[in-house]
Amino acid sequence: LEFRRVLFRSTVLLWPAYFMLRRFCIALIVTLPVVLIGQIFVIVFNIIFAVILMGEIRCFLSFFKQRLEFFNEVCTMIILYTFICFSEFVSSYERKHEMGYVCCIFVALNLVVNLYFVIRQTIDGLLREFKLTRALKAAHNQRKKMFSTNKKILTIRRALRASYLNRIKDTHKF
């Protein structure tokens, strides 16, 4: 356990540093005039390294975020593998057309899964805010009701006291 704690402390900045380095490499690869297949292979190996790194060190505190990031990396890797079919290695236009559909399916799958979690988190937050607002309004109404009840009680007490004082005055007249 102590070894895992020391390992975590020593690798805590590894994922953000690698993430920024990877973005820089992707920007360089895209802007440099190199053969398409070379760019794809560099990015694919970069993603494979990211998946291995995520598996070895726990990059996120939440297990859910770790799995979602793993899913995103694997989807990106599969999409890039389908990009290889658009290079000069595949000469058949029919195959390229079919792989275009496969690529669109994986892009849509990745998009739908991520949008589902974003929308679900947004709806959960809105419901929580709505419940909190409703509870605060109920508490405010309760306080208001108690205040008006206290006001009525005070009015009744004053009236009773006044009538009591009037009775005392009437009985003690000389």
GROMACS .gro file of N, CA and C in nm:
model
  522
    1LEU      N    1   0.083  -0.119   0.000
    1LEU     CA    2   0.000   0.000   0.000
    1LEU      C    3   0.088   0.126   0.000
    2GLU      N    4   0.192   0.124   0.077
    2GLU     CA    5   0.281   0.239   0.082
    2GLU      C    6   0.350   0.259  -0.054
    3PHE      N    7   0.386   0.148  -0.119
    3PHE     CA    8   0.449   0.157  -0.251
    3PHE      C    9   0.354   0.222  -0.351
    4ARG      N   10   0.222   0.183  -0.347
    4ARG     CA   11   0.123   0.241  -0.439
    4ARG      C   12   0.108   0.391  -0.413
    5ARG      N   13   0.112   0.431  -0.284
    5ARG     CA   14   0.098   0.572  -0.250
    5ARG      C   15   0.218   0.651  -0.303
    6VAL      N   16   0.338   0.599  -0.287
    6VAL     CA   17   0.458   0.666  -0.337
    6VAL      C   18   0.455   0.669  -0.489
    7LEU      N   19   0.413   0.558  -0.552
    7LEU     CA   20   0.403   0.553  -0.697
    7LEU      C   21   0.303   0.655  -0.747
    8PHE      N   22   0.190   0.669  -0.678
    8PHE     CA   23   0.088   0.766  -0.719
    8PHE      C   24   0.142   0.908  -0.707
    9ARG      N   25   0.212   0.937  -0.598
    9ARG     CA   26   0.267   1.072  -0.580
    9ARG      C   27   0.371   1.103  -0.687
   10SER      N   28   0.450   1.003  -0.727
   10SER     CA   29   0.555   1.028  -0.825
   10SER      C   30   0.500   1.037  -0.967
   11THR      N   31   0.382   0.981  -0.992
   11THR     CA   32   0.327   0.983  -1.128
   11THR      C   33   0.205   1.074  -1.142
   12VAL      N   34   0.179   1.155  -1.043
   12VAL     CA   35   0.057   1.236  -1.046
   12VAL      C   36   0.059   1.337  -1.160
   13LEU      N   37   0.174   1.386  -1.198
   13LEU     CA   38   0.183   1.483  -1.307
   13LEU      C   39   0.214   1.418  -1.441
   14LEU      N   40   0.229   1.286  -1.443
   14LEU     CA   41   0.264   1.218  -1.567
   14LEU      C   42   0.152   1.227  -1.670
   15TRP      N   43   0.028   1.204  -1.628
   15TRP     CA   44  -0.082   1.207  -1.724
   15TRP      C   45  -0.106   1.346  -1.782
   16PRO      N   46  -0.115   1.453  -1.702
   16PRO     CA   47  -0.133   1.586  -1.764
   16PRO      C   48  -0.016   1.626  -1.854
   17ALA      N   49   0.106   1.591  -1.814
   17ALA     CA   50   0.221   1.624  -1.899
   17ALA      C   51   0.214   1.547  -2.030
   18TYR      N   52   0.181   1.418  -2.022
   18TYR     CA   53   0.169   1.339  -2.144
   18TYR      C   54   0.053   1.388  -2.230
   19PHE      N   55  -0.056   1.428  -2.168
   19PHE     CA   56  -0.171   1.479  -2.241
   19PHE      C   57  -0.132   1.603  -2.323
   20MET      N   58  -0.059   1.696  -2.261
   20MET     CA   59  -0.016   1.816  -2.333
   20MET      C   60   0.087   1.783  -2.442
   21LEU      N   61   0.179   1.692  -2.411
   21LEU     CA   62   0.278   1.649  -2.511
   21LEU      C   63   0.209   1.584  -2.630
   22ARG      N   64   0.108   1.504  -2.601
   22ARG     CA   65   0.035   1.437  -2.708
   22ARG      C   66  -0.038   1.538  -2.796
   23ARG      N   67  -0.101   1.638  -2.737
   23ARG     CA   68  -0.167   1.742  -2.817
   23ARG      C   69  -0.066   1.818  -2.903
   24PHE      N   70   0.051   1.844  -2.848
   24PHE     CA   71   0.155   1.912  -2.924
   24PHE      C   72   0.202   1.824  -3.041
   25CYS      N   73   0.220   1.695  -3.016
   25CYS     CA   74   0.262   1.603  -3.123
   25CYS      C   75   0.155   1.593  -3.232
   26ILE      N   76   0.030   1.586  -3.193
   26ILE     CA   77  -0.077   1.578  -3.293
   26ILE      C   78  -0.079   1.705  -3.379
   27ALA      N   79  -0.059   1.820  -3.316
   27ALA     CA   80  -0.055   1.946  -3.392
   27ALA      C   81   0.063   1.947  -3.488
   28LEU      N   82   0.179   1.898  -3.444
   28LEU     CA   83   0.295   1.892  -3.533
   28LEU      C   84   0.274   1.794  -3.647
   29ILE      N   85   0.218   1.680  -3.617
   29ILE     CA   86   0.197   1.578  -3.720
   29ILE      C   87   0.100   1.626  -3.826
   30VAL      N   88  -0.005   1.693  -3.784
   30VAL     CA   89  -0.105   1.740  -3.879
   30VAL      C   90  -0.050   1.852  -3.966
   31THR      N   91   0.032   1.938  -3.911
   31THR     CA   92   0.082   2.052  -3.988
   31THR      C   93   0.201   2.018  -4.076
   32LEU      N   94   0.275   1.914  -4.041
   32LEU     CA   95   0.391   1.879  -4.124
   32LEU      C   96   0.347   1.803  -4.249
   33PRO      N   97   0.407   1.834  -4.363
   33PRO     CA   98   0.368   1.765  -4.487
   33PRO      C   99   0.433   1.626  -4.496
   34VAL      N  100   0.372   1.530  -4.431
   34VAL     CA  101   0.423   1.393  -4.431
   34VAL      C  102   0.317   1.305  -4.494
   35VAL      N  103   0.356   1.185  -4.527
   35VAL     CA  104   0.262   1.088  -4.584
   35VAL      C  105   0.151   1.061  -4.481
   36LEU      N  106   0.030   1.047  -4.528
   36LEU     CA  107  -0.086   1.028  -4.442
   36LEU      C  108  -0.071   0.906  -4.352
   37ILE      N  109  -0.021   0.797  -4.404
   37ILE     CA  110  -0.012   0.674  -4.325
   37ILE      C  111   0.087   0.690  -4.210
   38GLY      N  112   0.192   0.768  -4.231
   38GLY     CA  113   0.287   0.794  -4.123
   38GLY      C  114   0.224   0.872  -4.010
   39GLN      N  115   0.144   0.972  -4.047
   39GLN     CA  116   0.073   1.050  -3.946
   39GLN      C  117  -0.021   0.960  -3.865
   40ILE      N  118  -0.095   0.875  -3.937
   40ILE     CA  119  -0.191   0.788  -3.868
   40ILE      C  120  -0.118   0.692  -3.775
   41PHE      N  121  -0.009   0.634  -3.820
   41PHE     CA  122   0.064   0.539  -3.735
   41PHE      C  123   0.120   0.607  -3.610
   42VAL      N  124   0.173   0.727  -3.625
   42VAL     CA  125   0.226   0.798  -3.507
   42VAL      C  126   0.114   0.825  -3.407
   43ILE      N  127  -0.001   0.868  -3.456
   43ILE     CA  128  -0.112   0.896  -3.366
   43ILE      C  129  -0.164   0.768  -3.302
   44VAL      N  130  -0.171   0.659  -3.380
   44VAL     CA  131  -0.219   0.531  -3.325
   44VAL      C  132  -0.124   0.482  -3.216
   45PHE      N  133   0.005   0.487  -3.240
   45PHE     CA  134   0.100   0.444  -3.136
   45PHE      C  135   0.094   0.535  -3.015
   46ASN      N  136   0.069   0.661  -3.038
   46ASN     CA  137   0.051   0.756  -2.929
   46ASN      C  138  -0.070   0.717  -2.843
   47ILE      N  139  -0.179   0.679  -2.909
   47ILE     CA  140  -0.299   0.639  -2.835
   47ILE      C  141  -0.277   0.506  -2.763
   48ILE      N  142  -0.207   0.414  -2.826
   48ILE     CA  143  -0.176   0.286  -2.760
   48ILE      C  144  -0.096   0.312  -2.633
   49PHE      N  145   0.002   0.402  -2.641
   49PHE     CA  146   0.080   0.436  -2.522
   49PHE      C  147  -0.008   0.500  -2.415
   50ALA      N  148  -0.103   0.583  -2.458
   50ALA     CA  149  -0.195   0.647  -2.362
   50ALA      C  150  -0.281   0.543  -2.292
   51VAL      N  151  -0.328   0.443  -2.367
   51VAL     CA  152  -0.410   0.337  -2.306
   51VAL      C  153  -0.327   0.256  -2.207
   52ILE      N  154  -0.204   0.225  -2.243
   52ILE     CA  155  -0.116   0.151  -2.152
   52ILE      C  156  -0.088   0.235  -2.027
   53LEU      N  157  -0.062   0.362  -2.047
   53LEU     CA  158  -0.035   0.452  -1.934
   53LEU      C  159  -0.156   0.461  -1.842
   54MET      N  160  -0.275   0.471  -1.901
   54MET     CA  161  -0.397   0.476  -1.819
   54MET      C  162  -0.418   0.346  -1.743
   55GLY      N  163  -0.383   0.235  -1.804
   55GLY     CA  164  -0.399   0.107  -1.736
   55GLY      C  165  -0.300   0.088  -1.622
   56GLU      N  166  -0.181   0.144  -1.635
   56GLU     CA  167  -0.078   0.125  -1.533
   56GLU      C  168  -0.093   0.221  -1.414
   57ILE      N  169  -0.120   0.346  -1.443
   57ILE     CA  170  -0.138   0.442  -1.333
   57ILE      C  171  -0.282   0.489  -1.335
   58ARG      N  172  -0.333   0.520  -1.221
   58ARG     CA  173  -0.472   0.568  -1.211
   58ARG      C  174  -0.470   0.719  -1.234
   59CYS      N  175  -0.511   0.758  -1.354
   59CYS     CA  176  -0.503   0.898  -1.393
   59CYS      C  177  -0.615   0.982  -1.335
   60PHE      N  178  -0.729   0.919  -1.311
   60PHE     CA  179  -0.846   0.990  -1.259
   60PHE      C  180  -0.885   0.931  -1.125
   61LEU      N  181  -0.940   1.013  -1.038
   61LEU     CA  182  -0.981   0.964  -0.907
   61LEU      C  183  -1.106   0.878  -0.914
   62SER      N  184  -1.192   0.907  -1.009
   62SER     CA  185  -1.317   0.833  -1.023
   62SER      C  186  -1.297   0.714  -1.118
   63PHE      N  187  -1.350   0.600  -1.079
   63PHE     CA  188  -1.343   0.481  -1.165
   63PHE      C  189  -1.423   0.505  -1.293
   64PHE      N  190  -1.536   0.575  -1.282
   64PHE     CA  191  -1.619   0.605  -1.399
   64PHE      C  192  -1.542   0.691  -1.500
   65LYS      N  193  -1.474   0.796  -1.452
   65LYS     CA  194  -1.399   0.882  -1.543
   65LYS      C  195  -1.285   0.805  -1.609
   66GLN      N  196  -1.223   0.717  -1.532
   66GLN     CA  197  -1.115   0.634  -1.587
   66GLN      C  198  -1.167   0.546  -1.701
   67ARG      N  199  -1.282   0.481  -1.679
   67ARG     CA  200  -1.339   0.394  -1.782
   67ARG      C  201  -1.387   0.473  -1.903
   68LEU      N  202  -1.445   0.591  -1.879
   68LEU     CA  203  -1.492   0.672  -1.991
   68LEU      C  204  -1.374   0.721  -2.075
   69GLU      N  205  -1.267   0.761  -2.011
   69GLU     CA  206  -1.148   0.804  -2.086
   69GLU      C  207  -1.089   0.687  -2.163
   70PHE      N  208  -1.089   0.569  -2.102
   70PHE     CA  209  -1.041   0.449  -2.171
   70PHE      C  210  -1.129   0.421  -2.294
   71PHE      N  211  -1.260   0.431  -2.278
   71PHE     CA  212  -1.352   0.412  -2.391
   71PHE      C  213  -1.324   0.512  -2.502
   72ASN      N  214  -1.303   0.638  -2.467
   72ASN     CA  215  -1.274   0.741  -2.567
   72ASN      C  216  -1.144   0.712  -2.642
   73GLU      N  217  -1.042   0.668  -2.569
   73GLU     CA  218  -0.914   0.637  -2.633
   73GLU      C  219  -0.928   0.518  -2.729
   74VAL      N  220  -1.000   0.415  -2.686
   74VAL     CA  221  -1.017   0.297  -2.771
   74VAL      C  222  -1.099   0.333  -2.895
   75CYS      N  223  -1.205   0.413  -2.878
   75CYS     CA  224  -1.283   0.456  -2.995
   75CYS      C  225  -1.197   0.537  -3.091
   76THR      N  226  -1.116   0.626  -3.038
   76THR     CA  227  -1.027   0.705  -3.124
   76THR      C  228  -0.929   0.615  -3.197
   77MET      N  229  -0.879   0.513  -3.128
   77MET     CA  230  -0.785   0.420  -3.191
   77MET      C  231  -0.854   0.343  -3.304
   78ILE      N  232  -0.977   0.297  -3.282
   78ILE     CA  233  -1.049   0.224  -3.385
   78ILE      C  234  -1.080   0.314  -3.505
   79ILE      N  235  -1.115   0.438  -3.477
   79ILE     CA  236  -1.142   0.533  -3.586
   79ILE      C  237  -1.015   0.556  -3.667
   80LEU      N  238  -0.903   0.569  -3.600
   80LEU     CA  239  -0.777   0.589  -3.673
   80LEU      C  240  -0.736   0.463  -3.750
   81TYR      N  241  -0.768   0.346  -3.697
   81TYR     CA  242  -0.743   0.223  -3.773
   81TYR      C  243  -0.827   0.220  -3.901
   82THR      N  244  -0.948   0.271  -3.893
   82THR     CA  245  -1.028   0.277  -4.016
   82THR      C  246  -0.974   0.381  -4.113
   83PHE      N  247  -0.906   0.484  -4.061
   83PHE     CA  248  -0.844   0.583  -4.149
   83PHE      C  249  -0.735   0.522  -4.234
   84ILE      N  250  -0.672   0.417  -4.185
   84ILE     CA  251  -0.566   0.350  -4.262
   84ILE      C  252  -0.623   0.298  -4.394
   85CYS      N  253  -0.749   0.259  -4.392
   85CYS     CA  254  -0.812   0.207  -4.514
   85CYS      C  255  -0.832   0.314  -4.620
   86PHE      N  256  -0.820   0.440  -4.583
   86PHE     CA  257  -0.833   0.548  -4.681
   86PHE      C  258  -0.699   0.587  -4.742
   87SER      N  259  -0.593   0.519  -4.704
   87SER     CA  260  -0.460   0.549  -4.759
   87SER      C  261  -0.440   0.473  -4.890
   88GLU      N  262  -0.318   0.479  -4.941
   88GLU     CA  263  -0.288   0.414  -5.069
   88GLU      C  264  -0.279   0.261  -5.056
   89PHE      N  265  -0.286   0.208  -4.935
   89PHE     CA  266  -0.280   0.063  -4.918
   89PHE      C  267  -0.406  -0.006  -4.969
   90VAL      N  268  -0.517   0.062  -4.966
   90VAL     CA  269  -0.643   0.007  -5.015
   90VAL      C  270  -0.677   0.081  -5.143
   91SER      N  271  -0.682   0.006  -5.254
   91SER     CA  272  -0.706   0.071  -5.382
   91SER      C  273  -0.853   0.067  -5.424
   92SER      N  274  -0.930  -0.021  -5.364
   92SER     CA  275  -1.070  -0.037  -5.402
   92SER      C  276  -1.154   0.074  -5.341
   93TYR      N  277  -1.226   0.145  -5.427
   93TYR     CA  278  -1.313   0.252  -5.379
   93TYR      C  279  -1.434   0.198  -5.304
   94GLU      N  280  -1.476   0.077  -5.340
   94GLU     CA  281  -1.588   0.016  -5.268
   94GLU      C  282  -1.552  -0.011  -5.123
   95ARG      N  283  -1.431  -0.062  -5.102
   95ARG     CA  284  -1.384  -0.088  -4.965
   95ARG      C  285  -1.372   0.042  -4.886
   96LYS      N  286  -1.321   0.145  -4.951
   96LYS     CA  287  -1.309   0.274  -4.883
   96LYS      C  288  -1.447   0.328  -4.847
   97HIS      N  289  -1.543   0.307  -4.936
   97HIS     CA  290  -1.680   0.351  -4.909
   97HIS      C  291  -1.738   0.275  -4.789
   98GLU      N  292  -1.716   0.144  -4.785
   98GLU     CA  293  -1.765   0.063  -4.673
   98GLU      C  294  -1.697   0.104  -4.542
   99MET      N  295  -1.567   0.128  -4.547
   99MET     CA  296  -1.496   0.168  -4.426
   99MET      C  297  -1.537   0.308  -4.381
  100GLY      N  298  -1.585   0.389  -4.474
  100GLY     CA  299  -1.638   0.520  -4.437
  100GLY      C  300  -1.762   0.504  -4.348
  101TYR      N  301  -1.848   0.406  -4.382
  101TYR     CA  302  -1.964   0.379  -4.297
  101TYR      C  303  -1.923   0.328  -4.160
  102VAL      N  304  -1.823   0.241  -4.157
  102VAL     CA  305  -1.774   0.187  -4.029
  102VAL      C  306  -1.717   0.300  -3.944
  103CYS      N  307  -1.642   0.387  -4.007
  103CYS     CA  308  -1.584   0.501  -3.935
  103CYS      C  309  -1.695   0.591  -3.881
  104CYS      N  310  -1.797   0.617  -3.961
  104CYS     CA  311  -1.910   0.700  -3.916
  104CYS      C  312  -1.983   0.634  -3.800
  105ILE      N  313  -1.996   0.503  -3.802
  105ILE     CA  314  -2.063   0.432  -3.693
  105ILE      C  315  -1.986   0.449  -3.563
  106PHE      N  316  -1.852   0.435  -3.568
  106PHE     CA  317  -1.773   0.449  -3.445
  106PHE      C  318  -1.770   0.593  -3.395
  107VAL      N  319  -1.767   0.689  -3.487
  107VAL     CA  320  -1.773   0.830  -3.445
  107VAL      C  321  -1.907   0.858  -3.379
  108ALA      N  322  -2.016   0.807  -3.440
  108ALA     CA  323  -2.149   0.828  -3.383
  108ALA      C  324  -2.161   0.759  -3.247
  109LEU      N  325  -2.107   0.638  -3.233
  109LEU     CA  326  -2.111   0.567  -3.105
  109LEU      C  327  -2.040   0.646  -2.996
  110ASN      N  328  -1.921   0.694  -3.028
  110ASN     CA  329  -1.844   0.773  -2.931
  110ASN      C  330  -1.920   0.900  -2.894
  111LEU      N  331  -1.977   0.966  -2.994
  111LEU     CA  332  -2.052   1.089  -2.970
  111LEU      C  333  -2.177   1.063  -2.886
  112VAL      N  334  -2.251   0.958  -2.917
  112VAL     CA  335  -2.375   0.927  -2.844
  112VAL      C  336  -2.344   0.894  -2.698
  113VAL      N  337  -2.241   0.813  -2.674
  113VAL     CA  338  -2.207   0.775  -2.537
  113VAL      C  339  -2.167   0.897  -2.457
  114ASN      N  340  -2.081   0.981  -2.512
  114ASN     CA  341  -2.037   1.100  -2.439
  114ASN      C  342  -2.151   1.200  -2.419
  115LEU      N  343  -2.235   1.219  -2.521
  115LEU     CA  344  -2.349   1.310  -2.505
  115LEU      C  345  -2.448   1.257  -2.403
  116TYR      N  346  -2.466   1.126  -2.398
  116TYR     CA  347  -2.557   1.068  -2.299
  116TYR      C  348  -2.512   1.105  -2.157
  117PHE      N  349  -2.383   1.089  -2.130
  117PHE     CA  350  -2.334   1.119  -1.995
  117PHE      C  351  -2.336   1.268  -1.966
  118VAL      N  352  -2.310   1.350  -2.066
  118VAL     CA  353  -2.316   1.496  -2.046
  118VAL      C  354  -2.460   1.538  -2.018
  119ILE      N  355  -2.554   1.488  -2.097
  119ILE     CA  356  -2.695   1.524  -2.078
  119ILE      C  357  -2.747   1.471  -1.945
  120ARG      N  358  -2.709   1.346  -1.911
  120ARG     CA  359  -2.755   1.289  -1.784
  120ARG      C  360  -2.702   1.369  -1.665
  121GLN      N  361  -2.575   1.409  -1.673
  121GLN     CA  362  -2.518   1.488  -1.564
  121GLN      C  363  -2.585   1.625  -1.555
  122THR      N  364  -2.618   1.685  -1.669
  122THR     CA  365  -2.687   1.813  -1.669
  122THR      C  366  -2.826   1.800  -1.610
  123ILE      N  367  -2.900   1.697  -1.650
  123ILE     CA  368  -3.036   1.677  -1.598
  123ILE      C  369  -3.031   1.649  -1.448
  124ASP      N  370  -2.934   1.566  -1.404
  124ASP     CA  371  -2.921   1.540  -1.260
  124ASP      C  372  -2.894   1.669  -1.183
  125GLY      N  373  -2.808   1.755  -1.237
  125GLY     CA  374  -2.780   1.883  -1.172
  125GLY      C  375  -2.902   1.973  -1.168
  126LEU      N  376  -2.977   1.976  -1.277
  126LEU     CA  377  -3.099   2.058  -1.279
  126LEU      C  378  -3.202   2.005  -1.181
  127LEU      N  379  -3.219   1.873  -1.175
  127LEU     CA  380  -3.314   1.815  -1.079
  127LEU      C  381  -3.273   1.844  -0.936
  128ARG      N  382  -3.143   1.835  -0.909
  128ARG     CA  383  -3.094   1.866  -0.775
  128ARG      C  384  -3.120   2.011  -0.739
  129GLU      N  385  -3.095   2.101  -0.835
  129GLU     CA  386  -3.122   2.244  -0.812
  129GLU      C  387  -3.271   2.269  -0.791
  130PHE      N  388  -3.356   2.200  -0.869
  130PHE     CA  389  -3.500   2.216  -0.856
  130PHE      C  390  -3.547   2.169  -0.719
  131LYS      N  391  -3.497   2.053  -0.674
  131LYS     CA  392  -3.535   2.002  -0.543
  131LYS      C  393  -3.488   2.095  -0.432
  132LEU      N  394  -3.367   2.147  -0.446
  132LEU     CA  395  -3.314   2.240  -0.347
  132LEU      C  396  -3.397   2.368  -0.343
  133THR      N  397  -3.431   2.421  -0.460
  133THR     CA  398  -3.513   2.541  -0.466
  133THR      C  399  -3.651   2.517  -0.405
  134ARG      N  400  -3.710   2.401  -0.437
  134ARG     CA  401  -3.841   2.369  -0.381
  134ARG      C  402  -3.835   2.354  -0.230
  135ALA      N  403  -3.727   2.292  -0.179
  135ALA     CA  404  -3.712   2.277  -0.034
  135ALA      C  405  -3.692   2.413   0.033
  136LEU      N  406  -3.615   2.500  -0.031
  136LEU     CA  407  -3.594   2.634   0.026
  136LEU      C  408  -3.724   2.714   0.025
  137LYS      N  409  -3.803   2.701  -0.082
  137LYS     CA  410  -3.932   2.772  -0.086
  137LYS      C  411  -4.026   2.718   0.021
  138ALA      N  412  -4.027   2.586   0.040
  138ALA     CA  413  -4.113   2.527   0.142
  138ALA      C  414  -4.070   2.575   0.280
  139ALA      N  415  -3.941   2.581   0.305
  139ALA     CA  416  -3.892   2.630   0.435
  139ALA      C  417  -3.928   2.777   0.453
  140HIS      N  418  -3.915   2.854   0.346
  140HIS     CA  419  -3.951   2.996   0.355
  140HIS      C  420  -4.101   3.012   0.383
  141ASN      N  421  -4.183   2.935   0.313
  141ASN     CA  422  -4.328   2.940   0.337
  141ASN      C  423  -4.362   2.897   0.479
  142GLN      N  424  -4.291   2.796   0.529
  142GLN     CA  425  -4.314   2.749   0.666
  142GLN      C  426  -4.283   2.860   0.766
  143ARG      N  427  -4.168   2.928   0.743
  143ARG     CA  428  -4.132   3.039   0.832
  143ARG      C  429  -4.233   3.151   0.822
  144LYS      N  430  -4.277   3.179   0.701
  144LYS     CA  431  -4.376   3.283   0.680
  144LYS      C  432  -4.507   3.249   0.751
  145LYS      N  433  -4.546   3.122   0.739
  145LYS     CA  434  -4.668   3.075   0.803
  145LYS      C  435  -4.656   3.085   0.955
  146MET      N  436  -4.540   3.043   1.006
  146MET     CA  437  -4.517   3.051   1.151
  146MET      C  438  -4.520   3.196   1.196
  147PHE      N  439  -4.462   3.286   1.116
  147PHE     CA  440  -4.460   3.426   1.152
  147PHE      C  441  -4.602   3.482   1.153
  148SER      N  442  -4.681   3.445   1.049
  148SER     CA  443  -4.818   3.496   1.047
  148SER      C  444  -4.900   3.435   1.160
  149THR      N  445  -4.874   3.306   1.192
  149THR     CA  446  -4.942   3.243   1.306
  149THR      C  447  -4.903   3.314   1.435
  150ASN      N  448  -4.775   3.343   1.452
  150ASN     CA  449  -4.729   3.416   1.571
  150ASN      C  450  -4.793   3.554   1.578
  151LYS      N  451  -4.809   3.617   1.461
  151LYS     CA  452  -4.871   3.748   1.457
  151LYS      C  453  -5.017   3.739   1.501
  152LYS      N  454  -5.086   3.634   1.452
  152LYS     CA  455  -5.225   3.614   1.492
  152LYS      C  456  -5.235   3.587   1.642
  153ILE      N  457  -5.146   3.504   1.692
  153ILE     CA  458  -5.146   3.473   1.835
  153ILE      C  459  -5.123   3.600   1.916
  154LEU      N  460  -5.029   3.684   1.872
  154LEU     CA  461  -5.005   3.810   1.942
  154LEU      C  462  -5.128   3.900   1.938
  155THR      N  463  -5.195   3.903   1.823
  155THR     CA  464  -5.316   3.985   1.812
  155THR      C  465  -5.424   3.934   1.906
  156ILE      N  466  -5.441   3.802   1.910
  156ILE     CA  467  -5.540   3.742   2.000
  156ILE      C  468  -5.504   3.770   2.145
  157ARG      N  469  -5.377   3.758   2.180
  157ARG     CA  470  -5.332   3.785   2.318
  157ARG      C  471  -5.360   3.931   2.355
  158ARG      N  472  -5.329   4.021   2.261
  158ARG     CA  473  -5.354   4.164   2.289
  158ARG      C  474  -5.503   4.189   2.311
  159ALA      N  475  -5.585   4.124   2.226
  159ALA     CA  476  -5.730   4.144   2.240
  159ALA      C  477  -5.779   4.088   2.373
  160LEU      N  478  -5.731   3.969   2.409
  160LEU     CA  479  -5.771   3.909   2.537
  160LEU      C  480  -5.723   3.995   2.654
  161ARG      N  481  -5.603   4.045   2.643
  161ARG     CA  482  -5.550   4.128   2.750
  161ARG      C  483  -5.631   4.257   2.763
  162ALA      N  484  -5.665   4.314   2.648
  162ALA     CA  485  -5.744   4.438   2.651
  162ALA      C  486  -5.882   4.412   2.711
  163SER      N  487  -5.944   4.300   2.672
  163SER     CA  488  -6.076   4.270   2.729
  163SER      C  489  -6.064   4.239   2.878
  164TYR      N  490  -5.959   4.172   2.917
  164TYR     CA  491  -5.936   4.144   3.059
  164TYR      C  492  -5.917   4.273   3.137
  165LEU      N  493  -5.837   4.363   3.080
  165LEU     CA  494  -5.816   4.492   3.147
  165LEU      C  495  -5.945   4.573   3.155
  166ASN      N  496  -6.026   4.565   3.048
  166ASN     CA  497  -6.156   4.636   3.051
  166ASN      C  498  -6.247   4.577   3.157
  167ARG      N  499  -6.248   4.444   3.174
  167ARG     CA  500  -6.330   4.381   3.277
  167ARG      C  501  -6.284   4.422   3.416
  168ILE      N  502  -6.152   4.428   3.432
  168ILE     CA  503  -6.099   4.467   3.563
  168ILE      C  504  -6.138   4.612   3.593
  169LYS      N  505  -6.130   4.698   3.492
  169LYS     CA  506  -6.168   4.838   3.512
  169LYS      C  507  -6.316   4.848   3.549
  170ASP      N  508  -6.398   4.765   3.478
  170ASP     CA  509  -6.542   4.771   3.506
  170ASP      C  510  -6.575   4.720   3.647
  171THR      N  511  -6.506   4.622   3.696
  171THR     CA  512  -6.534   4.566   3.828
  171THR      C  513  -6.481   4.653   3.940
  172HIS      N  514  -6.382   4.729   3.918
  172HIS     CA  515  -6.320   4.809   4.022
  172HIS      C  516  -6.360   4.956   4.017
  173LYS      N  517  -6.469   4.983   3.957
  173LYS     CA  518  -6.513   5.124   3.952
  173LYS      C  519  -6.570   5.164   4.087
  174PHE      N  520  -6.543   5.281   4.127
  174PHE     CA  521  -6.588   5.330   4.257
  174PHE      C  522  -6.704   5.420   4.242
   0.00000   0.00000   0.00000
